[in-house]
Amino acid sequence: MARGYASYPSHTVINMPALSPTMTQGNIGAWKKQIGDTIVPGDVLVEIETDKAQMEFECQEEGILAKILLEQGAKDVPVGSPIAVMCEEASDVAQFKDFAPTAAAAASKAAEAAPAAVPAAAPTAAPAAAAAPASAPAAAPAAAAPAGRVFASPLARTLAAQNNLPLNTIQGTGPNSRVIAADVQRTLAQPAASVAAAAAPAAPVGAPQASTVVSETETPFEDVPLTNMRKVIAQRLGESKATIPHYYLTATVTMDRALKLREVLNAKLAAAGQGKLSVNDLVVKASALALGDVPAVNAAWWPATGSVRQFKRADIAVAVATDAGLITPIVRGADAKGLKSISAAVRDLAGKAKANKLAPHEYQGGSFTISNLGMYGSVEHFTAIINPPQAAILAIGGMDEKIVRVPGKDNEFTASQVMKVTLSCDHRVVDGAVSAQWLAAFKKYLEEPLNMLL
């Protein structure tokens, strides 16, 4: 927030907040206050959609809401961009009817708020076009870019680079024709053909023009805009696969005893009017206990301190599919929780995730991740990409009935429910022998499930 005076009464410009350490942009949700409303510290001003969740922004200033600069639905607004104005006196509200921050000032504030650098392990979102205030001045028509260096603000350079947009295709409206963030956002909002036309040299008179007719061999398509969450997933998992030396171990778990225990426990829970346990709840508990047995897997690659960080508690991140993308809310201290508590926590977190209502502390961090596709039935097994900086992720496939040998009986066979699991590990942190020990411990807990109750 910044106080301003100039030709307006004393006022405070409210900027897009950074509601998490990795947030670089957000979408404007529902405004909880209207123009003319009195605001005191702690009041919820507006809902902000980040790359992970819909969050309420609590104002820390006291005053009167004089102007809403970005209405509900504004997309990809960079952190630090002005979103509203507060004044000190109710009688001054009318004077802000036509208030609009200058593009240069808005870009400067956004540049100041933007993080200078983001660690490779931290999720980041690639900022895209933000909705501009209706009263912003119209942009000048695109002109041919001057030869040589293009002058641009740091934020403009970042936005352009993250969207693969050459700076020489952008008409600058800042001081001395400098390209500012608003220019990049305006250009991104234009159709691709307009941007290409601005960059391309004019064709000589009489030269053949490029055909705009779609080839009959071109497959029809639709470009679906990326959500903030999808941008983070793309960047984060792309970095993981490119920079982490993955290796994979697969095991087959006989689930008959675990399923029988689940049946018995669910009968007791149903009689008490409580929710049922899922197979995934058993998987979470078994994973947490195995991390206690083999703590070297409960770790992370930590280049900031030149070390491997070993965690003292099993904070299990559980992958949840939502309409916007994948998110991993965390069951904290799962090693110390009972199955009923784990089940309640997973159910609560999954519900919040699908409603886009997770708070930052509910999805940030974690020491180990589980991705379960077993509920889809047709998935026998798969490999998952590590969620950095964690050292491992467990992929759970579906259960199937197989003929297996009865333990201790060479010539006796029986039909059993079996489940394949695959552990992806970071070879910088976890050696193969260590991950094999963890997988054996995990398998034992599910095949001898009474040990999870002790």
CSV table of C-alpha atoms in Angstrom, one decimal:
chain,number,residue,atom,x,y,z
A,1,MET,CA,0.0,0.0,0.0
A,2,ALA,CA,1.2,3.5,-0.8
A,3,ARG,CA,0.0,6.9,0.4
A,4,GLY,CA,-0.6,9.5,-2.2
A,5,TYR,CA,-1.6,13.2,-2.3
A,6,ALA,CA,-0.9,15.0,-5.6
A,7,SER,CA,-4.1,16.6,-6.9
A,8,TYR,CA,-6.4,14.2,-4.9
A,9,PRO,CA,-7.2,14.3,-1.2
A,10,SER,CA,-5.0,12.2,1.1
A,11,HIS,CA,-5.5,8.6,0.0
A,12,THR,CA,-3.9,5.1,0.1
A,13,VAL,CA,-3.5,3.0,-3.0
A,14,ILE,CA,-4.0,-0.7,-2.3
A,15,ASN,CA,-1.9,-3.1,-4.4
A,16,MET,CA,-2.3,-6.7,-5.3
A,17,PRO,CA,-0.8,-8.5,-2.2
A,18,ALA,CA,1.6,-11.4,-2.2
A,19,LEU,CA,-0.4,-13.9,-0.2
A,20,SER,CA,2.3,-16.6,-0.3
A,21,PRO,CA,6.0,-16.5,-0.7
A,22,THR,CA,5.8,-17.8,-4.3
A,23,MET,CA,2.8,-15.8,-5.6
A,24,THR,CA,3.7,-13.5,-8.5
A,25,GLN,CA,0.1,-12.8,-9.8
A,26,GLY,CA,-3.5,-13.4,-8.9
A,27,ASN,CA,-7.1,-13.1,-10.1
A,28,ILE,CA,-9.6,-10.8,-8.5
A,29,GLY,CA,-12.6,-12.6,-6.9
A,30,ALA,CA,-15.6,-11.1,-5.1
A,31,TRP,CA,-15.2,-7.7,-3.5
A,32,LYS,CA,-16.4,-7.9,0.1
A,33,LYS,CA,-16.6,-4.1,0.5
A,34,GLN,CA,-18.2,-1.5,-1.8
A,35,ILE,CA,-17.3,2.1,-2.6
A,36,GLY,CA,-18.1,4.3,0.4
A,37,ASP,CA,-17.8,1.5,3.0
A,38,THR,CA,-15.7,2.1,6.1
A,39,ILE,CA,-12.8,-0.3,6.5
A,40,VAL,CA,-10.9,-1.1,9.7
A,41,PRO,CA,-7.8,-3.3,10.1
A,42,GLY,CA,-8.7,-6.9,9.8
A,43,ASP,CA,-11.7,-6.4,7.5
A,44,VAL,CA,-11.9,-8.8,4.5
A,45,LEU,CA,-11.6,-6.5,1.5
A,46,VAL,CA,-11.6,-8.9,-1.5
A,47,GLU,CA,-11.1,-12.5,-2.4
A,48,ILE,CA,-7.9,-13.2,-4.3
A,49,GLU,CA,-7.4,-16.4,-6.4
A,50,THR,CA,-3.7,-17.4,-6.2
A,51,ASP,CA,-1.9,-20.2,-8.0
A,52,LYS,CA,-3.2,-22.6,-5.3
A,53,ALA,CA,-6.4,-21.4,-3.7
A,54,GLN,CA,-9.1,-18.7,-3.3
A,55,MET,CA,-8.0,-16.6,-0.3
A,56,GLU,CA,-9.5,-13.6,1.6
A,57,PHE,CA,-7.3,-10.5,1.6
A,58,GLU,CA,-7.6,-8.7,5.0
A,59,CYS,CA,-6.9,-5.0,4.8
A,60,GLN,CA,-4.4,-3.6,7.4
A,61,GLU,CA,-5.4,0.1,6.8
A,62,GLU,CA,-8.2,2.2,8.1
A,63,GLY,CA,-10.2,4.4,5.8
A,64,ILE,CA,-13.1,4.6,3.3
A,65,LEU,CA,-13.1,2.6,0.1
A,66,ALA,CA,-13.0,5.3,-2.6
A,67,LYS,CA,-12.4,3.4,-5.8
A,68,ILE,CA,-12.2,-0.2,-7.0
A,69,LEU,CA,-9.7,-0.2,-9.8
A,70,LEU,CA,-10.0,-3.9,-10.9
A,71,GLU,CA,-13.4,-5.5,-10.9
A,72,GLN,CA,-14.2,-9.1,-10.0
A,73,GLY,CA,-12.9,-11.4,-12.7
A,74,ALA,CA,-9.7,-9.5,-13.5
A,75,LYS,CA,-7.1,-12.1,-14.4
A,76,ASP,CA,-3.4,-12.5,-13.9
A,77,VAL,CA,-2.8,-9.2,-12.0
A,78,PRO,CA,0.9,-8.9,-11.1
A,79,VAL,CA,1.7,-8.6,-7.4
A,80,GLY,CA,2.1,-4.9,-6.6
A,81,SER,CA,-0.4,-3.7,-9.2
A,82,PRO,CA,-3.0,-1.2,-7.9
A,83,ILE,CA,-6.4,-2.7,-7.3
A,84,ALA,CA,-8.2,-0.1,-5.1
A,85,VAL,CA,-8.0,3.2,-3.4
A,86,MET,CA,-8.9,4.3,0.2
A,87,CYS,CA,-9.4,7.8,1.4
A,88,GLU,CA,-9.6,9.3,4.9
A,89,GLU,CA,-13.0,11.1,4.7
A,90,ALA,CA,-16.3,9.9,3.4
A,91,SER,CA,-16.9,13.3,1.8
A,92,ASP,CA,-13.8,12.8,-0.4
A,93,VAL,CA,-15.1,9.6,-2.1
A,94,ALA,CA,-16.7,11.4,-5.1
A,95,GLN,CA,-13.4,13.0,-6.0
A,96,PHE,CA,-12.0,9.6,-6.9
A,97,LYS,CA,-14.6,8.7,-9.4
A,98,ASP,CA,-12.2,9.1,-12.3
A,99,PHE,CA,-9.0,8.2,-10.5
A,100,ALA,CA,-6.6,6.0,-12.4
A,101,PRO,CA,-3.0,5.3,-11.5
A,102,THR,CA,-0.6,6.1,-14.3
A,103,ALA,CA,0.8,3.1,-16.2
A,104,ALA,CA,4.4,4.0,-15.2
A,105,ALA,CA,3.5,4.2,-11.5
A,106,ALA,CA,1.6,0.9,-11.6
A,107,ALA,CA,4.6,-0.8,-13.3
A,108,SER,CA,7.0,0.7,-10.8
A,109,LYS,CA,5.0,-0.6,-7.9
A,110,ALA,CA,4.7,-4.1,-9.5
A,111,ALA,CA,8.4,-4.2,-10.1
A,112,GLU,CA,9.1,-3.2,-6.5
A,113,ALA,CA,6.8,-6.0,-5.2
A,114,ALA,CA,8.0,-8.7,-7.6
A,115,PRO,CA,10.6,-11.1,-6.1
A,116,ALA,CA,14.1,-10.6,-7.4
A,117,ALA,CA,14.7,-14.3,-7.7
A,118,VAL,CA,12.8,-17.5,-7.0
A,119,PRO,CA,14.6,-20.7,-5.9
A,120,ALA,CA,14.4,-23.5,-8.4
A,121,ALA,CA,12.5,-25.7,-5.9
A,122,ALA,CA,9.8,-23.1,-5.2
A,123,PRO,CA,6.6,-23.1,-7.4
A,124,THR,CA,6.2,-20.0,-9.4
A,125,ALA,CA,3.6,-18.8,-11.9
A,126,ALA,CA,4.3,-17.2,-15.2
A,127,PRO,CA,2.5,-13.8,-15.2
A,128,ALA,CA,0.3,-13.1,-18.1
A,129,ALA,CA,-2.0,-10.3,-19.2
A,130,ALA,CA,-3.8,-8.4,-16.4
A,131,ALA,CA,-7.1,-6.6,-16.8
A,132,ALA,CA,-6.5,-2.9,-17.2
A,133,PRO,CA,-8.7,-0.2,-15.6
A,134,ALA,CA,-11.4,0.9,-17.9
A,135,SER,CA,-10.2,4.5,-17.6
A,136,ALA,CA,-6.7,3.7,-18.7
A,137,PRO,CA,-5.5,5.7,-21.7
A,138,ALA,CA,-5.8,4.0,-25.0
A,139,ALA,CA,-2.5,2.5,-26.4
A,140,ALA,CA,-0.9,4.1,-29.4
A,141,PRO,CA,-0.9,1.9,-32.6
A,142,ALA,CA,2.1,-0.4,-32.9
A,143,ALA,CA,5.0,1.1,-34.7
A,144,ALA,CA,8.2,-0.4,-36.2
A,145,ALA,CA,10.7,-1.1,-33.4
A,146,PRO,CA,13.9,1.0,-33.4
A,147,ALA,CA,17.1,-0.7,-34.2
A,148,GLY,CA,19.4,-1.6,-31.4
A,149,ARG,CA,18.6,-1.9,-27.7
A,150,VAL,CA,15.0,-1.8,-26.5
A,151,PHE,CA,14.6,0.1,-23.2
A,152,ALA,CA,12.2,-1.7,-20.8
A,153,SER,CA,11.5,-1.9,-17.1
A,154,PRO,CA,12.6,-5.0,-15.2
A,155,LEU,CA,9.1,-6.2,-14.8
A,156,ALA,CA,8.3,-5.7,-18.5
A,157,ARG,CA,11.4,-7.7,-19.4
A,158,THR,CA,10.3,-10.5,-17.1
A,159,LEU,CA,6.7,-10.6,-18.4
A,160,ALA,CA,7.9,-10.6,-22.0
A,161,ALA,CA,10.5,-13.3,-21.4
A,162,GLN,CA,8.0,-15.6,-19.6
A,163,ASN,CA,5.5,-15.2,-22.4
A,164,ASN,CA,8.1,-15.6,-25.2
A,165,LEU,CA,7.3,-12.1,-26.5
A,166,PRO,CA,10.2,-10.2,-28.2
A,167,LEU,CA,10.5,-6.7,-26.7
A,168,ASN,CA,11.0,-5.2,-30.2
A,169,THR,CA,7.4,-6.1,-31.0
A,170,ILE,CA,6.0,-3.9,-28.2
A,171,GLN,CA,5.2,-0.2,-28.5
A,172,GLY,CA,6.5,1.5,-25.4
A,173,THR,CA,4.4,4.1,-23.7
A,174,GLY,CA,6.7,4.9,-20.7
A,175,PRO,CA,9.2,7.7,-20.5
A,176,ASN,CA,11.3,8.0,-23.7
A,177,SER,CA,9.2,5.2,-25.2
A,178,ARG,CA,10.4,2.8,-22.6
A,179,VAL,CA,8.4,-0.5,-22.5
A,180,ILE,CA,6.6,-0.9,-19.2
A,181,ALA,CA,4.6,-3.8,-17.8
A,182,ALA,CA,1.3,-2.3,-19.0
A,183,ASP,CA,2.6,-2.4,-22.6
A,184,VAL,CA,3.5,-6.0,-22.4
A,185,GLN,CA,0.1,-6.8,-20.9
A,186,ARG,CA,-1.7,-4.9,-23.7
A,187,THR,CA,0.3,-6.7,-26.3
A,188,LEU,CA,-0.4,-10.1,-24.8
A,189,ALA,CA,-4.1,-9.3,-24.9
A,190,GLN,CA,-4.0,-8.6,-28.7
A,191,PRO,CA,-4.6,-11.4,-31.2
A,192,ALA,CA,-1.4,-13.2,-32.2
A,193,ALA,CA,-1.7,-12.0,-35.8
A,194,SER,CA,-1.6,-8.3,-34.6
A,195,VAL,CA,1.6,-9.0,-32.7
A,196,ALA,CA,3.2,-10.8,-35.6
A,197,ALA,CA,2.2,-7.9,-37.9
A,198,ALA,CA,3.9,-5.4,-35.6
A,199,ALA,CA,7.2,-7.4,-35.7
A,200,ALA,CA,7.2,-8.3,-39.4
A,201,PRO,CA,8.7,-5.8,-42.0
A,202,ALA,CA,6.3,-4.5,-44.6
A,203,ALA,CA,6.2,-6.5,-47.8
A,204,PRO,CA,7.3,-4.8,-51.0
A,205,VAL,CA,4.6,-3.5,-53.3
A,206,GLY,CA,3.5,-6.3,-55.6
A,207,ALA,CA,5.0,-9.0,-53.4
A,208,PRO,CA,2.8,-12.1,-52.8
A,209,GLN,CA,0.9,-11.9,-49.5
A,210,ALA,CA,0.8,-14.8,-47.1
A,211,SER,CA,-2.4,-16.8,-47.4
A,212,THR,CA,-4.8,-16.6,-44.4
A,213,VAL,CA,-6.7,-19.7,-45.6
A,214,VAL,CA,-6.4,-22.6,-43.2
A,215,SER,CA,-4.9,-25.6,-45.0
A,216,GLU,CA,-7.2,-28.6,-45.5
A,217,THR,CA,-4.6,-30.8,-43.8
A,218,GLU,CA,-4.6,-28.7,-40.6
A,219,THR,CA,-6.4,-30.3,-37.7
A,220,PRO,CA,-9.0,-28.1,-36.1
A,221,PHE,CA,-8.0,-26.8,-32.7
A,222,GLU,CA,-8.8,-24.6,-29.8
A,223,ASP,CA,-6.3,-22.8,-27.6
A,224,VAL,CA,-7.4,-23.1,-23.9
A,225,PRO,CA,-5.9,-20.4,-21.7
A,226,LEU,CA,-3.7,-21.6,-18.9
A,227,THR,CA,-4.9,-21.2,-15.3
A,228,ASN,CA,-2.5,-19.9,-12.7
A,229,MET,CA,-2.4,-23.4,-11.2
A,230,ARG,CA,-1.6,-25.0,-14.6
A,231,LYS,CA,1.3,-22.6,-15.1
A,232,VAL,CA,2.8,-23.5,-11.8
A,233,ILE,CA,2.3,-27.3,-12.5
A,234,ALA,CA,4.0,-26.9,-15.9
A,235,GLN,CA,7.0,-25.0,-14.5
A,236,ARG,CA,7.4,-26.9,-11.3
A,237,LEU,CA,7.2,-30.4,-12.8
A,238,GLY,CA,9.2,-29.4,-15.8
A,239,GLU,CA,12.0,-28.3,-13.6
A,240,SER,CA,11.7,-31.4,-11.5
A,241,LYS,CA,12.0,-33.8,-14.4
A,242,ALA,CA,14.9,-31.7,-16.0
A,243,THR,CA,17.0,-31.2,-12.8
A,244,ILE,CA,16.3,-34.2,-10.5
A,245,PRO,CA,17.9,-37.6,-11.3
A,246,HIS,CA,14.8,-39.8,-10.9
A,247,TYR,CA,14.9,-43.5,-10.5
A,248,TYR,CA,12.0,-45.9,-9.8
A,249,LEU,CA,11.3,-49.0,-7.7
A,250,THR,CA,8.1,-51.0,-8.1
A,251,ALA,CA,6.6,-53.5,-5.7
A,252,THR,CA,3.4,-55.7,-5.6
A,253,VAL,CA,1.5,-55.6,-2.3
A,254,THR,CA,-1.0,-58.3,-1.3
A,255,MET,CA,-3.9,-56.3,0.2
A,256,ASP,CA,-6.2,-59.1,1.5
A,257,ARG,CA,-5.4,-58.5,5.2
A,258,ALA,CA,-5.5,-54.7,4.8
A,259,LEU,CA,-8.9,-54.9,3.1
A,260,LYS,CA,-10.2,-57.2,5.9
A,261,LEU,CA,-9.0,-54.8,8.6
A,262,ARG,CA,-10.7,-51.9,6.7
A,263,GLU,CA,-13.9,-53.9,6.5
A,264,VAL,CA,-13.9,-54.5,10.3
A,265,LEU,CA,-13.0,-50.9,11.2
A,266,ASN,CA,-15.6,-49.5,8.8
A,267,ALA,CA,-18.3,-51.6,10.4
A,268,LYS,CA,-17.5,-50.1,13.8
A,269,LEU,CA,-17.3,-46.6,12.4
A,270,ALA,CA,-20.7,-47.0,10.6
A,271,ALA,CA,-22.3,-48.2,13.8
A,272,ALA,CA,-21.1,-45.0,15.4
A,273,GLY,CA,-22.3,-42.9,12.6
A,274,GLN,CA,-18.8,-41.9,11.5
A,275,GLY,CA,-17.1,-41.7,8.1
A,276,LYS,CA,-15.5,-44.7,6.5
A,277,LEU,CA,-11.8,-45.4,6.0
A,278,SER,CA,-10.5,-45.6,2.4
A,279,VAL,CA,-7.7,-47.7,1.0
A,280,ASN,CA,-5.8,-44.4,0.6
A,281,ASP,CA,-6.0,-43.7,4.4
A,282,LEU,CA,-4.2,-47.0,5.0
A,283,VAL,CA,-1.6,-46.0,2.4
A,284,VAL,CA,-1.0,-42.7,4.1
A,285,LYS,CA,-0.6,-44.4,7.5
A,286,ALA,CA,1.7,-47.1,6.1
A,287,SER,CA,3.8,-44.5,4.3
A,288,ALA,CA,4.2,-42.4,7.4
A,289,LEU,CA,5.3,-45.3,9.6
A,290,ALA,CA,7.7,-46.5,6.9
A,291,LEU,CA,9.3,-43.0,6.9
A,292,GLY,CA,9.8,-43.5,10.7
A,293,ASP,CA,11.5,-46.8,10.0
A,294,VAL,CA,13.7,-45.5,7.2
A,295,PRO,CA,14.1,-41.7,7.9
A,296,ALA,CA,16.6,-41.2,5.1
A,297,VAL,CA,13.7,-41.1,2.7
A,298,ASN,CA,11.9,-38.5,4.7
A,299,ALA,CA,14.2,-35.8,3.3
A,300,ALA,CA,14.8,-33.1,0.8
A,301,TRP,CA,17.6,-31.7,-1.4
A,302,TRP,CA,18.5,-28.4,0.2
A,303,PRO,CA,21.0,-26.5,-1.9
A,304,ALA,CA,20.5,-23.2,0.1
A,305,THR,CA,22.5,-24.7,2.9
A,306,GLY,CA,24.5,-27.2,0.9
A,307,SER,CA,22.9,-30.1,2.6
A,308,VAL,CA,20.2,-32.8,2.6
A,309,ARG,CA,17.4,-31.8,5.0
A,310,GLN,CA,16.0,-34.7,7.0
A,311,PHE,CA,12.6,-34.1,8.5
A,312,LYS,CA,11.6,-35.2,12.0
A,313,ARG,CA,7.9,-35.6,11.3
A,314,ALA,CA,6.0,-37.3,8.5
A,315,ASP,CA,4.0,-34.6,6.7
A,316,ILE,CA,2.3,-36.5,3.9
A,317,ALA,CA,1.2,-34.5,0.9
A,318,VAL,CA,-1.8,-36.2,-0.9
A,319,ALA,CA,-2.3,-35.4,-4.5
A,320,VAL,CA,-5.9,-34.2,-5.2
A,321,ALA,CA,-7.3,-33.6,-8.7
A,322,THR,CA,-9.4,-30.5,-9.1
A,323,ASP,CA,-11.0,-28.7,-12.1
A,324,ALA,CA,-8.1,-26.2,-12.1
A,325,GLY,CA,-5.3,-28.8,-11.8
A,326,LEU,CA,-3.4,-30.9,-9.3
A,327,ILE,CA,-2.8,-29.7,-5.7
A,328,THR,CA,-1.2,-31.5,-2.8
A,329,PRO,CA,-2.7,-30.7,0.6
A,330,ILE,CA,-0.7,-32.0,3.6
A,331,VAL,CA,-1.6,-34.3,6.4
A,332,ARG,CA,0.7,-33.0,9.1
A,333,GLY,CA,2.3,-35.5,11.5
A,334,ALA,CA,0.6,-38.5,9.9
A,335,ASP,CA,3.0,-40.9,11.7
A,336,ALA,CA,1.4,-39.8,15.1
A,337,LYS,CA,-2.2,-39.9,13.9
A,338,GLY,CA,-4.6,-42.8,14.0
A,339,LEU,CA,-6.4,-44.1,10.9
A,340,LYS,CA,-9.7,-42.3,11.9
A,341,SER,CA,-7.8,-38.9,12.3
A,342,ILE,CA,-6.0,-39.4,9.0
A,343,SER,CA,-9.3,-40.2,7.2
A,344,ALA,CA,-11.0,-37.1,8.6
A,345,ALA,CA,-8.0,-34.9,7.7
A,346,VAL,CA,-7.8,-36.2,4.1
A,347,ARG,CA,-11.5,-35.8,3.6
A,348,ASP,CA,-11.5,-32.2,4.9
A,349,LEU,CA,-8.4,-31.2,2.9
A,350,ALA,CA,-9.7,-32.8,-0.3
A,351,GLY,CA,-13.0,-31.0,0.1
A,352,LYS,CA,-11.3,-27.6,0.5
A,353,ALA,CA,-9.0,-28.3,-2.4
A,354,LYS,CA,-11.9,-29.0,-4.8
A,355,ALA,CA,-13.7,-25.9,-3.5
A,356,ASN,CA,-10.4,-23.8,-4.0
A,357,LYS,CA,-10.5,-22.9,-0.3
A,358,LEU,CA,-7.2,-24.2,1.0
A,359,ALA,CA,-5.1,-21.9,3.2
A,360,PRO,CA,-1.4,-21.6,2.4
A,361,HIS,CA,-0.4,-23.7,5.5
A,362,GLU,CA,-2.5,-26.5,4.3
A,363,TYR,CA,-0.6,-27.1,1.0
A,364,GLN,CA,2.9,-25.5,1.6
A,365,GLY,CA,5.7,-27.8,2.7
A,366,GLY,CA,5.4,-31.5,3.2
A,367,SER,CA,8.1,-34.2,3.4
A,368,PHE,CA,6.7,-36.9,1.2
A,369,THR,CA,4.0,-37.2,-1.5
A,370,ILE,CA,1.4,-39.8,-2.5
A,371,SER,CA,-0.3,-39.9,-5.9
A,372,ASN,CA,-3.1,-42.4,-6.1
A,373,LEU,CA,-4.8,-43.3,-9.4
A,374,GLY,CA,-6.0,-46.7,-8.1
A,375,MET,CA,-9.6,-45.5,-7.9
A,376,TYR,CA,-9.8,-45.3,-11.7
A,377,GLY,CA,-9.6,-49.1,-12.0
A,378,SER,CA,-7.8,-49.4,-15.3
A,379,VAL,CA,-4.5,-48.0,-14.1
A,380,GLU,CA,-2.3,-51.0,-13.1
A,381,HIS,CA,0.8,-48.9,-12.2
A,382,PHE,CA,2.5,-45.6,-13.2
A,383,THR,CA,5.5,-43.5,-12.3
A,384,ALA,CA,5.1,-40.0,-10.7
A,385,ILE,CA,7.3,-37.0,-10.9
A,386,ILE,CA,9.0,-35.9,-7.7
A,387,ASN,CA,7.5,-32.9,-5.9
A,388,PRO,CA,10.6,-30.8,-5.2
A,389,PRO,CA,12.4,-30.3,-2.9
A,390,GLN,CA,11.1,-33.6,-1.5
A,391,ALA,CA,13.2,-36.7,-2.2
A,392,ALA,CA,10.5,-39.2,-3.1
A,393,ILE,CA,6.9,-39.7,-4.2
A,394,LEU,CA,4.8,-42.9,-4.1
A,395,ALA,CA,2.5,-43.8,-7.1
A,396,ILE,CA,-0.4,-46.1,-6.2
A,397,GLY,CA,-2.0,-48.2,-8.9
A,398,GLY,CA,-5.3,-50.0,-8.9
A,399,MET,CA,-6.1,-53.3,-7.2
A,400,ASP,CA,-6.6,-56.5,-9.1
A,401,GLU,CA,-7.3,-60.2,-8.3
A,402,LYS,CA,-4.3,-62.4,-9.0
A,403,ILE,CA,-3.3,-65.9,-8.3
A,404,VAL,CA,-0.4,-65.9,-5.8
A,405,ARG,CA,1.6,-68.4,-3.9
A,406,VAL,CA,0.5,-68.9,-0.3
A,407,PRO,CA,3.4,-67.7,1.9
A,408,GLY,CA,5.4,-70.6,3.2
A,409,LYS,CA,3.6,-73.1,1.0
A,410,ASP,CA,5.5,-74.0,-2.2
A,411,ASN,CA,2.7,-75.8,-3.9
A,412,GLU,CA,-0.3,-73.9,-2.7
A,413,PHE,CA,-1.9,-70.9,-4.5
A,414,THR,CA,-4.8,-68.6,-3.8
A,415,ALA,CA,-6.6,-65.7,-5.4
A,416,SER,CA,-5.6,-62.4,-3.7
A,417,GLN,CA,-6.2,-58.7,-4.2
A,418,VAL,CA,-2.8,-57.2,-5.2
A,419,MET,CA,-1.8,-53.6,-5.7
A,420,LYS,CA,1.3,-52.3,-7.5
A,421,VAL,CA,3.1,-49.3,-6.1
A,422,THR,CA,6.1,-47.4,-7.6
A,423,LEU,CA,8.4,-45.2,-5.6
A,424,SER,CA,10.2,-42.4,-7.5
A,425,CYS,CA,13.4,-41.2,-5.7
A,426,ASP,CA,15.9,-38.4,-6.1
A,427,HIS,CA,19.2,-40.2,-6.4
A,428,ARG,CA,21.1,-37.1,-5.0
A,429,VAL,CA,19.3,-37.8,-1.7
A,430,VAL,CA,18.3,-41.4,-1.5
A,431,ASP,CA,20.4,-44.4,-2.7
A,432,GLY,CA,18.7,-47.5,-4.2
A,433,ALA,CA,19.4,-49.7,-1.2
A,434,VAL,CA,17.8,-47.2,1.2
A,435,SER,CA,14.6,-46.8,-1.0
A,436,ALA,CA,14.4,-50.6,-1.3
A,437,GLN,CA,14.4,-50.8,2.6
A,438,TRP,CA,11.6,-48.1,2.7
A,439,LEU,CA,9.5,-50.0,0.1
A,440,ALA,CA,9.9,-53.2,2.1
A,441,ALA,CA,8.7,-51.5,5.3
A,442,PHE,CA,5.7,-50.0,3.5
A,443,LYS,CA,4.8,-53.3,2.0
A,444,LYS,CA,5.0,-55.0,5.4
A,445,TYR,CA,2.7,-52.5,7.1
A,446,LEU,CA,0.0,-53.2,4.5
A,447,GLU,CA,0.4,-56.9,4.4
A,448,GLU,CA,0.5,-57.1,8.2
A,449,PRO,CA,-1.8,-54.2,8.9
A,450,LEU,CA,-2.3,-54.8,12.7
A,451,ASN,CA,1.1,-53.3,13.1
A,452,MET,CA,-0.4,-50.0,12.1
A,453,LEU,CA,-2.7,-50.1,15.1
A,454,LEU,CA,0.0,-50.7,17.7
